[in-house]
Coordinates of N, CA and C in Angstrom, one line a residue:
X285 N 7.0 -39.9 -2.0 CA 6.6 -38.8 -1.0 C 5.1 -38.8 -0.9
X286 N 4.6 -38.6 0.2 CA 3.1 -38.6 0.5 C 2.5 -37.3 -0.1
X287 N 1.2 -37.4 -0.5 CA 0.5 -36.2 -0.8 C 0.0 -35.5 0.4
X288 N -0.6 -34.3 0.3 CA -1.1 -33.6 1.4 C -2.3 -34.4 2.1
X289 N -3.1 -34.9 1.2 CA -4.3 -35.7 1.7 C -3.8 -37.0 2.4
X290 N -2.7 -37.6 1.9 CA -2.2 -38.8 2.6 C -1.6 -38.4 4.0
X291 N -0.9 -37.3 4.0 CA -0.4 -36.8 5.3 C -1.5 -36.6 6.3
X292 N -2.6 -35.9 5.9 CA -3.7 -35.6 6.8 C -4.4 -36.9 7.2
X293 N -4.5 -37.8 6.3 CA -5.2 -39.1 6.7 C -4.3 -39.9 7.7
X294 N -3.0 -39.9 7.5 CA -2.1 -40.5 8.4 C -2.1 -39.9 9.7
X295 N -2.1 -38.6 9.8 CA -2.1 -37.9 11.0 C -3.4 -38.1 11.8
X296 N -4.5 -38.0 11.1 CA -5.8 -38.3 11.7 C -5.9 -39.7 12.3
X297 N -5.4 -40.7 11.5 CA -5.5 -42.0 12.0 C -4.6 -42.2 13.3
X298 N -3.4 -41.6 13.2 CA -2.5 -41.6 14.4 C -3.1 -40.9 15.6
X299 N -3.8 -39.8 15.3 CA -4.4 -39.1 16.4 C -5.5 -39.9 17.0
X300 N -6.3 -40.6 16.2 CA -7.4 -41.4 16.7 C -6.8 -42.5 17.6
X301 N -5.7 -43.1 17.2 CA -5.1 -44.2 17.9 C -4.5 -43.7 19.2
X302 N -3.8 -42.5 19.2 CA -3.2 -41.9 20.4 C -4.3 -41.5 21.4
X303 N -5.5 -41.1 20.9 CA -6.6 -40.8 21.8 C -7.1 -42.0 22.5
X304 N -7.2 -43.1 21.7 CA -7.7 -44.4 22.3 C -6.7 -44.9 23.3
X305 N -5.4 -44.7 23.1 CA -4.4 -45.2 24.0 C -4.2 -44.2 25.1
X306 N -4.8 -43.1 25.1 CA -4.7 -42.1 26.1 C -3.2 -41.6 26.2
X307 N -2.6 -41.5 25.1 CA -1.2 -41.0 25.0 C -1.2 -39.5 24.8
X308 N -1.1 -38.8 25.9 CA -1.2 -37.3 25.9 C -0.2 -36.6 25.0
X309 N 1.1 -37.0 25.1 CA 2.1 -36.3 24.3 C 1.8 -36.5 22.8
X310 N 1.4 -37.7 22.4 CA 1.2 -38.0 21.0 C -0.1 -37.2 20.5
X311 N -1.1 -37.2 21.4 CA -2.4 -36.5 21.0 C -2.1 -35.0 20.9
X312 N -1.3 -34.5 21.8 CA -1.0 -33.0 21.7 C -0.2 -32.7 20.4
X313 N 0.8 -33.4 20.1 CA 1.7 -33.1 19.0 C 0.9 -33.3 17.7
X314 N 0.1 -34.3 17.6 CA -0.6 -34.6 16.4 C -1.7 -33.5 16.1
X315 N -2.4 -33.1 17.2 CA -3.3 -32.0 17.0 C -2.6 -30.7 16.6
X316 N -1.5 -30.5 17.2 CA -0.8 -29.2 16.8 C -0.3 -29.3 15.4
X317 N 0.2 -30.5 14.9 CA 0.6 -30.6 13.5 C -0.5 -30.4 12.6
X318 N -1.7 -31.0 12.8 CA -2.8 -30.9 12.0 C -3.2 -29.4 11.9
X319 N -3.2 -28.7 13.0 CA -3.6 -27.3 13.1 C -2.5 -26.5 12.3
X320 N -1.3 -26.8 12.4 CA -0.2 -26.1 11.6 C -0.5 -26.3 10.1
X321 N -0.8 -27.4 9.7 CA -1.1 -27.7 8.3 C -2.3 -26.9 7.9
X322 N -3.4 -26.9 8.7 CA -4.6 -26.1 8.4 C -4.3 -24.6 8.3
X323 N -3.4 -24.1 9.2 CA -3.0 -22.7 9.2 C -2.2 -22.4 8.0
X324 N -1.4 -23.3 7.5 CA -0.6 -23.0 6.3 C -1.5 -23.0 5.1
X325 N -2.6 -23.7 5.1 CA -3.5 -23.7 4.0 C -4.5 -22.5 4.0
X326 N -4.5 -21.7 5.0 CA -5.4 -20.6 5.1 C -5.0 -19.5 4.1
X327 N -6.0 -19.0 3.4 CA -5.7 -18.0 2.3 C -5.4 -16.7 2.9
X328 N -4.7 -15.9 2.1 CA -4.3 -14.5 2.5 C -5.6 -13.7 2.5
X329 N -5.7 -12.9 3.5 CA -7.0 -12.1 3.7 C -7.0 -11.0 2.6
X330 N -5.9 -10.7 2.0 CA -5.9 -9.6 1.0 C -6.7 -10.0 -0.3
X331 N -6.9 -11.3 -0.5 CA -7.6 -11.8 -1.7 C -9.1 -12.0 -1.4
X332 N -9.5 -11.8 -0.2 CA -10.9 -11.9 0.2 C -11.7 -10.7 -0.4
X333 N -13.0 -10.9 -0.8 CA -13.8 -9.8 -1.3 C -14.1 -8.8 -0.3
X334 N -14.2 -7.6 -0.7 CA -14.5 -6.5 0.3 C -15.9 -6.6 0.8
X335 N -16.1 -6.0 2.0 CA -17.4 -6.0 2.6 C -18.3 -5.0 2.0
X336 N -19.6 -5.2 2.0 CA -20.5 -4.3 1.4 C -21.5 -4.0 2.5
X337 N -22.2 -2.8 2.3 CA -23.3 -2.4 3.2 C -24.5 -3.1 2.7
X338 N -25.3 -3.6 3.6 CA -26.5 -4.3 3.1 C -27.2 -4.8 4.3
X339 N -28.0 -5.9 4.1 CA -28.8 -6.5 5.1 C -27.9 -7.0 6.3
X340 N -26.8 -7.6 6.0 CA -25.8 -8.1 7.0 C -24.6 -7.2 7.0
X341 N -24.3 -6.6 8.0 CA -23.2 -5.7 8.1 C -21.9 -6.4 7.9
X342 N -21.0 -5.9 7.0 CA -19.7 -6.5 6.8 C -19.8 -7.8 5.9
X343 N -20.9 -8.1 5.3 CA -21.0 -9.2 4.4 C -20.6 -8.9 3.0
X344 N -20.3 -9.9 2.2 CA -20.0 -9.7 0.8 C -21.3 -9.9 0.0
X345 N -21.5 -9.2 -1.0 CA -22.8 -9.3 -1.8 C -22.8 -10.5 -2.7
X346 N -24.0 -11.2 -2.7 CA -24.1 -12.3 -3.7 C -23.8 -13.6 -3.1
X347 N -24.5 -14.6 -3.5 CA -24.3 -16.0 -3.0 C -22.9 -16.5 -3.4
X348 N -22.2 -16.9 -2.3 CA -20.9 -17.5 -2.5 C -19.8 -16.5 -2.8
X349 N -20.1 -15.2 -2.8 CA -19.1 -14.2 -3.2 C -18.1 -14.0 -2.1
X350 N -18.4 -14.4 -0.9 CA -17.5 -14.3 0.2 C -16.5 -15.5 0.4
X351 N -16.7 -16.5 -0.5 CA -15.8 -17.7 -0.4 C -14.5 -17.4 -1.0
X352 N -13.5 -17.9 -0.3 CA -12.1 -17.8 -0.8 C -11.5 -19.2 -0.6
X353 N -11.0 -19.8 -1.7 CA -10.4 -21.1 -1.7 C -9.2 -21.2 -0.8
X354 N -9.0 -22.3 -0.2 CA -7.8 -22.5 0.6 C -6.6 -22.7 -0.3
X355 N -5.4 -22.4 0.3 CA -4.2 -22.6 -0.5 C -3.9 -24.1 -0.6
X356 N -3.3 -24.5 -1.7 CA -2.9 -25.9 -2.0 C -1.4 -26.0 -1.6
X357 N -1.1 -26.8 -0.6 CA 0.3 -27.1 -0.2 C 0.9 -28.2 -1.0
X358 N 2.1 -28.1 -1.3 CA 2.8 -29.2 -1.9 C 3.2 -30.2 -0.9
X359 N 3.5 -31.5 -1.3 CA 4.0 -32.4 -0.3 C 5.3 -32.0 0.3
X360 N 6.1 -31.3 -0.4 CA 7.4 -30.8 0.1 C 7.2 -29.7 1.2
X361 N 6.1 -28.9 1.0 CA 5.8 -27.9 2.0 C 5.3 -28.6 3.3
X362 N 4.6 -29.6 3.2 CA 4.1 -30.3 4.4 C 5.3 -31.0 5.1
X363 N 6.2 -31.6 4.3 CA 7.4 -32.2 4.9 C 8.2 -31.2 5.6
X364 N 8.4 -30.0 5.0 CA 9.2 -29.0 5.6 C 8.5 -28.5 6.9
X365 N 7.2 -28.4 6.9 CA 6.5 -28.0 8.1 C 6.7 -29.1 9.3
X366 N 6.6 -30.3 8.9 CA 6.9 -31.4 9.9 C 8.3 -31.3 10.4
X367 N 9.3 -31.1 9.5 CA 10.7 -30.9 10.0 C 10.9 -29.7 10.9
X368 N 10.1 -28.6 10.6 CA 10.2 -27.4 11.4 C 9.7 -27.7 12.8
X369 N 8.6 -28.4 12.9 CA 8.0 -28.8 14.2 C 9.0 -29.6 15.0
X370 N 9.6 -30.6 14.3 CA 10.6 -31.4 15.0 C 11.8 -30.6 15.5
X371 N 12.3 -29.7 14.6 CA 13.4 -28.9 15.0 C 13.1 -28.0 16.2
X372 N 11.9 -27.4 16.2 CA 11.5 -26.5 17.3 C 11.4 -27.2 18.6
X373 N 10.9 -28.4 18.6 CA 10.8 -29.2 19.8 C 12.2 -29.7 20.3
X374 N 13.0 -30.1 19.3 CA 14.4 -30.5 19.7 C 15.1 -29.4 20.4
X375 N 15.0 -28.2 19.8 CA 15.6 -27.0 20.4 C 15.1 -26.7 21.8
X376 N 13.8 -26.9 22.0 CA 13.2 -26.7 23.3 C 13.6 -27.8 24.3
X377 N 13.8 -29.0 23.8 CA 14.3 -30.1 24.7 C 15.7 -29.7 25.2
X378 N 16.6 -29.3 24.3 CA 17.9 -28.9 24.7 C 17.9 -27.8 25.7
X379 N 17.0 -26.8 25.5 CA 16.9 -25.7 26.4 C 16.5 -26.1 27.8
X380 N 15.4 -27.0 27.8 CA 14.9 -27.5 29.1 C 16.0 -28.3 29.8
X381 N 16.8 -29.1 29.1 CA 17.8 -29.9 29.7 C 18.9 -28.9 30.4
X382 N 19.2 -27.9 29.6 CA 20.2 -26.9 30.2 C 19.7 -26.2 31.4
X383 N 18.4 -26.0 31.5 CA 17.7 -25.3 32.6 C 17.4 -26.3 33.8
X384 N 17.7 -27.6 33.5 CA 17.4 -28.6 34.6 C 16.0 -29.0 34.7
X385 N 15.2 -28.7 33.7 CA 13.7 -29.0 33.7 C 13.5 -30.3 32.9
X386 N 13.9 -31.4 33.6 CA 13.9 -32.7 32.9 C 12.5 -33.3 32.6
X387 N 11.5 -33.0 33.4 CA 10.2 -33.4 33.2 C 9.6 -32.8 31.9
X388 N 9.8 -31.5 31.7 CA 9.4 -30.8 30.5 C 10.1 -31.4 29.3
X389 N 11.4 -31.6 29.5 CA 12.2 -32.1 28.4 C 11.8 -33.5 27.9
X390 N 11.5 -34.3 28.9 CA 11.0 -35.7 28.5 C 9.7 -35.7 27.8
X391 N 8.8 -34.7 28.2 CA 7.5 -34.6 27.5 C 7.7 -34.2 26.1
X392 N 8.5 -33.2 25.9 CA 8.8 -32.8 24.5 C 9.6 -33.8 23.7
X393 N 10.4 -34.6 24.3 CA 11.2 -35.6 23.7 C 10.2 -36.7 23.2
X394 N 9.2 -37.0 24.0 CA 8.1 -37.9 23.6 C 7.4 -37.4 22.3
X395 N 7.2 -36.1 22.3 CA 6.5 -35.5 21.1 C 7.4 -35.6 19.9
X396 N 8.7 -35.4 20.0 CA 9.6 -35.5 18.9 C 9.7 -37.0 18.4
X397 N 9.6 -37.9 19.3 CA 9.6 -39.3 18.9 C 8.4 -39.7 18.1
X398 N 7.2 -39.1 18.5 CA 6.0 -39.3 17.7 C 6.2 -38.8 16.3
X399 N 6.7 -37.5 16.2 CA 6.9 -36.9 14.9 C 7.9 -37.7 14.0
X400 N 9.0 -38.1 14.6 CA 10.0 -38.9 13.9 C 9.4 -40.2 13.4
X401 N 8.4 -40.8 14.0 CA 7.8 -42.1 13.6 C 6.9 -41.9 12.5
X402 N 6.5 -40.7 12.1 CA 5.6 -40.5 11.0 C 6.2 -40.9 9.7

């Protein structure tokens, strides 16, 4: 199983290649997946230090005191996130097909194919 850093490196390399090839569906889905991973790593705001009154309104006092480390994801969590993205898109493809919107369905199907190839 890949580590989180290996996932990110793979996704960034694939994104770079998709951009070079001007593959819009692949570029879109890879950017969205990287953003989803970044969002999952975002820390809970409840652990952030409180704001203090001072020179800068709403700042935390002291050098580095406003820093909060990002969450560390497990490889299983990243794999689950990728699977969730695939499932959401497959459900949307099914819905678009039912509604007769085949152009939208084919665009999402192309994104699913990109994710399945990872």
